[in-house]
Amino acid sequence: MDLLDFIFPKTCVSCGKIGSYICRKCFSKIEFVGNPVCPECQRQAIGGKTHPGCKRKYGLDGLVVATKYKGPVRAAIQKVKYRFVWDIHKVLVDLVADSIWRYSLPKNVVLTSIPLFVQRKRWRGFNQAELLARDLAKRFGEKYQSDLLVRVVDTKTQVGLSREERKVNIKGAFKISQNSNVKSQNFIIVDDVYTTGATMKEACKVLKRAGAGEVWAMAVALD
Ligand SMILES: [Zn+2]
Ligand SMILES: [Zn+2]
């Protein structure tokens, strides 16, 4: 236990027990994604690679996702997003890092994150996807590039929208920041939750149109 833990004791996001962000009992309730799935059809896919039949022009090449968006993981993600507990995202980073062996990721990847619209980030003070991407890159010994993608439209939240509405809502939301060269580079785009993947797919399209190599999506939880 370090000094910070003493002053601000960690409590379980699910049951409130003191000692850690997810206590042992709640940790045992986490539903892990045992078998990797395809980012397009969300059926089982070896190594998390997009099925050859599901591949799209400018589409994602694979998906890494650690758990289901339920219980303590859902609670932890909400905490990261809406109430800043300075290191709670590390719990989520651990979940992804521990399941990474199941995935056939490309080599030499650059991790980046889904950006927030600039005003929104200023208001919130941080971007939760950025925190995750930065720490994951460190953990994997890969590069991290912040602000590679820029959000040019302040889209409304995807929550509550249908699959088709999400696609329309997010269309044209991103561009690549000035002075960024993505040609032939492999990328992993990080976000907290993967639902229909509309946001990740749109970001992927922007990168691939600019000449990126393989592009994967990585999220903590699958909704
Ligand atoms: Zn608990
Ligand atoms: Zn598929």
mmCIF file of C-alpha atoms and ligand atoms in Angstrom:
data_model
loop_
_atom_site.group_PDB
_atom_site.id
_atom_site.type_symbol
_atom_site.label_atom_id
_atom_site.label_comp_id
_atom_site.label_asym_id
_atom_site.label_seq_id
_atom_site.Cartn_x
_atom_site.Cartn_y
_atom_site.Cartn_z
ATOM 1 C CA MET A 1 0.000 0.000 0.000
ATOM 2 C CA ASP A 2 1.479 3.389 -0.908
ATOM 3 C CA LEU A 3 0.741 6.739 0.678
ATOM 4 C CA LEU A 4 -1.961 7.670 -1.836
ATOM 5 C CA ASP A 5 -3.830 4.455 -1.124
ATOM 6 C CA PHE A 6 -3.690 5.351 2.532
ATOM 7 C CA ILE A 7 -5.068 8.859 2.047
ATOM 8 C CA PHE A 8 -7.574 7.942 -0.659
ATOM 9 C CA PRO A 9 -8.368 4.270 -0.130
ATOM 10 C CA LYS A 10 -9.469 2.444 -3.259
ATOM 11 C CA THR A 11 -12.990 1.096 -3.134
ATOM 12 C CA CYS A 12 -14.563 -1.541 -5.352
ATOM 13 C CA VAL A 13 -16.565 0.093 -8.159
ATOM 14 C CA SER A 14 -19.176 -2.624 -7.858
ATOM 15 C CA CYS A 15 -19.731 -3.317 -4.152
ATOM 16 C CA GLY A 16 -17.813 -0.547 -2.383
ATOM 17 C CA LYS A 17 -15.425 -2.844 -0.497
ATOM 18 C CA ILE A 18 -12.193 -1.076 0.476
ATOM 19 C CA GLY A 19 -8.861 -2.254 -0.916
ATOM 20 C CA SER A 20 -9.039 -2.252 -4.721
ATOM 21 C CA TYR A 21 -11.097 -0.887 -7.630
ATOM 22 C CA ILE A 22 -12.475 -4.337 -8.384
ATOM 23 C CA CYS A 23 -12.478 -6.644 -5.364
ATOM 24 C CA ARG A 24 -11.736 -10.332 -5.747
ATOM 25 C CA LYS A 25 -15.362 -11.373 -5.469
ATOM 26 C CA CYS A 26 -16.531 -8.896 -8.126
ATOM 27 C CA PHE A 27 -13.529 -9.713 -10.330
ATOM 28 C CA SER A 28 -14.700 -13.326 -10.439
ATOM 29 C CA LYS A 29 -17.997 -12.100 -11.949
ATOM 30 C CA ILE A 30 -16.345 -10.440 -14.938
ATOM 31 C CA GLU A 31 -17.396 -12.034 -18.217
ATOM 32 C CA PHE A 32 -14.312 -12.313 -20.389
ATOM 33 C CA VAL A 33 -14.499 -12.620 -24.157
ATOM 34 C CA GLY A 34 -12.967 -16.086 -24.268
ATOM 35 C CA ASN A 35 -12.897 -16.379 -28.032
ATOM 36 C CA PRO A 36 -11.915 -13.407 -30.206
ATOM 37 C CA VAL A 37 -14.623 -12.102 -32.540
ATOM 38 C CA CYS A 38 -14.716 -10.479 -35.981
ATOM 39 C CA PRO A 39 -15.275 -6.682 -35.856
ATOM 40 C CA GLU A 40 -17.891 -6.886 -38.621
ATOM 41 C CA CYS A 41 -20.170 -9.804 -37.740
ATOM 42 C CA GLN A 42 -19.063 -10.332 -34.112
ATOM 43 C CA ARG A 43 -18.919 -14.080 -34.608
ATOM 44 C CA GLN A 44 -15.895 -16.072 -33.461
ATOM 45 C CA ALA A 45 -12.778 -15.299 -35.461
ATOM 46 C CA ILE A 46 -9.325 -16.774 -34.972
ATOM 47 C CA GLY A 47 -6.936 -14.245 -33.470
ATOM 48 C CA GLY A 48 -9.600 -11.528 -33.735
ATOM 49 C CA LYS A 49 -8.975 -11.092 -37.460
ATOM 50 C CA THR A 50 -11.806 -9.932 -39.699
ATOM 51 C CA HIS A 51 -13.225 -12.916 -41.634
ATOM 52 C CA PRO A 52 -12.105 -12.825 -45.277
ATOM 53 C CA GLY A 53 -15.777 -12.730 -46.294
ATOM 54 C CA CYS A 54 -16.492 -9.806 -43.958
ATOM 55 C CA LYS A 55 -13.600 -7.630 -45.191
ATOM 56 C CA ARG A 56 -14.507 -4.228 -46.555
ATOM 57 C CA LYS A 57 -12.588 -1.686 -48.497
ATOM 58 C CA TYR A 58 -11.100 0.666 -45.874
ATOM 59 C CA GLY A 59 -12.513 -1.618 -43.163
ATOM 60 C CA LEU A 60 -11.010 -2.871 -39.907
ATOM 61 C CA ASP A 61 -8.569 -5.781 -40.049
ATOM 62 C CA GLY A 62 -9.329 -7.039 -36.566
ATOM 63 C CA LEU A 63 -10.705 -6.428 -33.119
ATOM 64 C CA VAL A 64 -9.242 -6.837 -29.649
ATOM 65 C CA VAL A 65 -11.744 -6.826 -26.840
ATOM 66 C CA ALA A 66 -11.251 -8.159 -23.319
ATOM 67 C CA THR A 67 -14.615 -8.466 -21.606
ATOM 68 C CA LYS A 68 -18.357 -7.977 -21.909
ATOM 69 C CA TYR A 69 -19.693 -4.518 -21.039
ATOM 70 C CA LYS A 70 -21.350 -5.630 -17.814
ATOM 71 C CA GLY A 71 -21.057 -5.579 -14.027
ATOM 72 C CA PRO A 72 -17.806 -4.280 -12.537
ATOM 73 C CA VAL A 73 -16.231 -3.500 -15.934
ATOM 74 C CA ARG A 74 -19.164 -1.352 -16.918
ATOM 75 C CA ALA A 75 -18.991 0.402 -13.530
ATOM 76 C CA ALA A 76 -15.251 0.991 -13.896
ATOM 77 C CA ILE A 77 -15.644 2.409 -17.419
ATOM 78 C CA GLN A 78 -18.346 4.775 -16.193
ATOM 79 C CA LYS A 79 -16.071 5.893 -13.365
ATOM 80 C CA VAL A 80 -13.236 6.634 -15.761
ATOM 81 C CA LYS A 81 -15.553 8.603 -17.996
ATOM 82 C CA TYR A 82 -17.564 10.688 -15.585
ATOM 83 C CA ARG A 83 -15.680 10.918 -12.363
ATOM 84 C CA PHE A 84 -11.981 11.232 -12.534
ATOM 85 C CA VAL A 85 -10.261 8.792 -10.231
ATOM 86 C CA TRP A 86 -6.718 9.326 -11.321
ATOM 87 C CA ASP A 87 -5.551 5.747 -11.862
ATOM 88 C CA ILE A 88 -8.700 3.661 -12.239
ATOM 89 C CA HIS A 89 -8.097 3.218 -15.972
ATOM 90 C CA LYS A 90 -5.113 1.020 -15.061
ATOM 91 C CA VAL A 91 -7.517 -1.706 -13.999
ATOM 92 C CA LEU A 92 -8.976 -1.639 -17.506
ATOM 93 C CA VAL A 93 -5.531 -1.609 -19.095
ATOM 94 C CA ASP A 94 -4.695 -4.763 -17.122
ATOM 95 C CA LEU A 95 -7.803 -6.505 -18.434
ATOM 96 C CA VAL A 96 -6.776 -5.839 -22.042
ATOM 97 C CA ALA A 97 -3.095 -6.647 -21.465
ATOM 98 C CA ASP A 98 -3.991 -9.979 -19.865
ATOM 99 C CA SER A 99 -6.029 -11.115 -22.862
ATOM 100 C CA ILE A 100 -3.713 -9.862 -25.595
ATOM 101 C CA TRP A 101 -2.122 -13.290 -26.155
ATOM 102 C CA ARG A 102 -5.313 -14.462 -27.876
ATOM 103 C CA TYR A 103 -4.904 -11.972 -30.708
ATOM 104 C CA SER A 104 -2.857 -12.022 -33.916
ATOM 105 C CA LEU A 105 -1.933 -8.356 -34.046
ATOM 106 C CA PRO A 106 0.308 -6.966 -36.776
ATOM 107 C CA LYS A 107 3.861 -6.007 -35.864
ATOM 108 C CA ASN A 108 5.092 -2.401 -35.477
ATOM 109 C CA VAL A 109 1.824 -0.791 -34.621
ATOM 110 C CA VAL A 110 1.104 2.736 -33.516
ATOM 111 C CA LEU A 111 -1.614 3.085 -30.906
ATOM 112 C CA THR A 112 -3.950 6.017 -31.118
ATOM 113 C CA SER A 113 -7.361 6.838 -29.710
ATOM 114 C CA ILE A 114 -10.802 8.006 -30.724
ATOM 115 C CA PRO A 115 -10.705 11.772 -30.138
ATOM 116 C CA LEU A 116 -13.307 13.858 -28.373
ATOM 117 C CA PHE A 117 -14.505 17.094 -29.874
ATOM 118 C CA VAL A 118 -12.183 19.827 -28.629
ATOM 119 C CA GLN A 119 -14.756 21.706 -26.513
ATOM 120 C CA ARG A 120 -15.926 18.512 -24.934
ATOM 121 C CA LYS A 121 -12.397 17.549 -23.980
ATOM 122 C CA ARG A 122 -11.758 20.983 -22.521
ATOM 123 C CA TRP A 123 -14.928 20.684 -20.465
ATOM 124 C CA ARG A 124 -14.135 17.212 -19.239
ATOM 125 C CA GLY A 125 -10.420 17.853 -18.884
ATOM 126 C CA PHE A 126 -9.277 14.590 -20.419
ATOM 127 C CA ASN A 127 -10.163 11.903 -22.903
ATOM 128 C CA GLN A 128 -10.636 8.456 -21.389
ATOM 129 C CA ALA A 129 -9.692 6.681 -24.634
ATOM 130 C CA GLU A 130 -6.424 8.602 -24.672
ATOM 131 C CA LEU A 131 -5.552 7.479 -21.142
ATOM 132 C CA LEU A 132 -6.162 3.877 -22.127
ATOM 133 C CA ALA A 133 -4.249 4.090 -25.415
ATOM 134 C CA ARG A 134 -1.222 5.720 -23.827
ATOM 135 C CA ASP A 135 -0.934 3.141 -21.069
ATOM 136 C CA LEU A 136 -1.583 0.224 -23.398
ATOM 137 C CA ALA A 137 1.173 1.416 -25.743
ATOM 138 C CA LYS A 138 3.551 1.606 -22.794
ATOM 139 C CA ARG A 139 2.560 -1.883 -21.699
ATOM 140 C CA PHE A 140 3.097 -3.369 -25.155
ATOM 141 C CA GLY A 141 6.271 -1.402 -25.876
ATOM 142 C CA GLU A 142 4.672 0.164 -28.954
ATOM 143 C CA LYS A 143 4.411 3.759 -30.085
ATOM 144 C CA TYR A 144 1.559 6.021 -29.082
ATOM 145 C CA GLN A 145 0.458 8.966 -31.137
ATOM 146 C CA SER A 146 -1.949 11.392 -29.550
ATOM 147 C CA ASP A 147 -4.102 13.685 -31.644
ATOM 148 C CA LEU A 148 -3.554 11.700 -34.818
ATOM 149 C CA LEU A 149 -7.242 11.928 -35.519
ATOM 150 C CA VAL A 150 -9.206 15.106 -35.018
ATOM 151 C CA ARG A 151 -12.916 15.301 -34.435
ATOM 152 C CA VAL A 152 -14.263 17.896 -36.828
ATOM 153 C CA VAL A 153 -17.918 17.496 -35.943
ATOM 154 C CA ASP A 154 -19.386 17.489 -32.441
ATOM 155 C CA THR A 155 -21.578 14.460 -33.003
ATOM 156 C CA LYS A 156 -24.350 13.582 -30.587
ATOM 157 C CA THR A 157 -23.827 10.544 -28.408
ATOM 158 C CA GLN A 158 -24.187 7.141 -30.066
ATOM 159 C CA VAL A 159 -25.968 5.769 -26.999
ATOM 160 C CA GLY A 160 -29.524 4.803 -27.806
ATOM 161 C CA LEU A 161 -29.084 4.972 -31.584
ATOM 162 C CA SER A 162 -29.660 2.016 -33.906
ATOM 163 C CA ARG A 163 -26.839 0.467 -35.888
ATOM 164 C CA GLU A 164 -27.781 2.433 -39.002
ATOM 165 C CA GLU A 165 -28.284 5.713 -37.113
ATOM 166 C CA ARG A 166 -24.852 5.348 -35.524
ATOM 167 C CA LYS A 167 -23.253 5.015 -38.921
ATOM 168 C CA VAL A 168 -24.955 8.164 -40.209
ATOM 169 C CA ASN A 169 -24.294 10.111 -37.002
ATOM 170 C CA ILE A 170 -20.540 9.492 -37.046
ATOM 171 C CA LYS A 171 -19.984 9.915 -40.796
ATOM 172 C CA GLY A 172 -17.449 12.600 -41.599
ATOM 173 C CA ALA A 173 -16.659 13.181 -37.911
ATOM 174 C CA PHE A 174 -12.888 12.659 -38.206
ATOM 175 C CA LYS A 175 -9.950 13.857 -40.187
ATOM 176 C CA ILE A 176 -6.242 13.248 -39.862
ATOM 177 C CA SER A 177 -4.369 16.020 -38.088
ATOM 178 C CA GLN A 178 -2.002 18.174 -40.080
ATOM 179 C CA ASN A 179 1.566 16.954 -40.474
ATOM 180 C CA SER A 180 0.629 13.372 -39.678
ATOM 181 C CA ASN A 181 1.865 10.813 -42.142
ATOM 182 C CA VAL A 182 0.086 7.488 -41.847
ATOM 183 C CA LYS A 183 1.332 5.886 -45.094
ATOM 184 C CA SER A 184 1.991 2.147 -44.740
ATOM 185 C CA GLN A 185 1.890 2.325 -40.954
ATOM 186 C CA ASN A 186 -0.147 -0.131 -38.900
ATOM 187 C CA PHE A 187 -2.516 1.287 -36.317
ATOM 188 C CA ILE A 188 -4.559 0.216 -33.344
ATOM 189 C CA ILE A 189 -7.404 2.578 -32.524
ATOM 190 C CA VAL A 190 -8.340 2.451 -28.850
ATOM 191 C CA ASP A 191 -11.685 3.200 -27.254
ATOM 192 C CA ASP A 192 -13.360 2.053 -24.056
ATOM 193 C CA VAL A 193 -16.413 0.248 -25.452
ATOM 194 C CA TYR A 194 -17.072 -1.456 -28.791
ATOM 195 C CA THR A 195 -20.755 -1.613 -29.667
ATOM 196 C CA THR A 196 -21.537 -1.726 -33.378
ATOM 197 C CA GLY A 197 -18.056 -0.401 -34.102
ATOM 198 C CA ALA A 198 -19.442 2.502 -36.163
ATOM 199 C CA THR A 199 -17.031 4.999 -34.587
ATOM 200 C CA MET A 200 -13.981 2.741 -34.947
ATOM 201 C CA LYS A 201 -14.910 1.897 -38.533
ATOM 202 C CA GLU A 202 -15.268 5.548 -39.467
ATOM 203 C CA ALA A 203 -11.870 6.354 -37.922
ATOM 204 C CA CYS A 204 -10.360 3.347 -39.703
ATOM 205 C CA LYS A 205 -11.739 4.519 -43.037
ATOM 206 C CA VAL A 206 -10.091 7.916 -42.611
ATOM 207 C CA LEU A 207 -6.714 6.304 -41.832
ATOM 208 C CA LYS A 208 -6.898 3.818 -44.689
ATOM 209 C CA ARG A 209 -7.958 6.400 -47.244
ATOM 210 C CA ALA A 210 -4.778 8.260 -46.281
ATOM 211 C CA GLY A 211 -2.724 5.133 -46.977
ATOM 212 C CA ALA A 212 -2.497 3.354 -43.612
ATOM 213 C CA GLY A 213 -1.576 -0.341 -43.582
ATOM 214 C CA GLU A 214 -3.406 -2.650 -41.196
ATOM 215 C CA VAL A 215 -5.866 -0.992 -38.829
ATOM 216 C CA TRP A 216 -7.240 -2.772 -35.747
ATOM 217 C CA ALA A 217 -9.743 -1.712 -33.132
ATOM 218 C CA MET A 218 -9.026 -2.271 -29.442
ATOM 219 C CA ALA A 219 -11.552 -1.818 -26.677
ATOM 220 C CA VAL A 220 -11.876 -2.909 -23.091
ATOM 221 C CA ALA A 221 -15.430 -4.127 -23.423
ATOM 222 C CA LEU A 222 -17.890 -5.437 -25.966
ATOM 223 C CA ASP A 223 -21.436 -4.167 -25.592
HETATM 224 ZN ZN ZN B 1 -16.575 -5.726 -5.139
HETATM 225 ZN ZN ZN B 2 -17.089 -11.728 -39.767
#
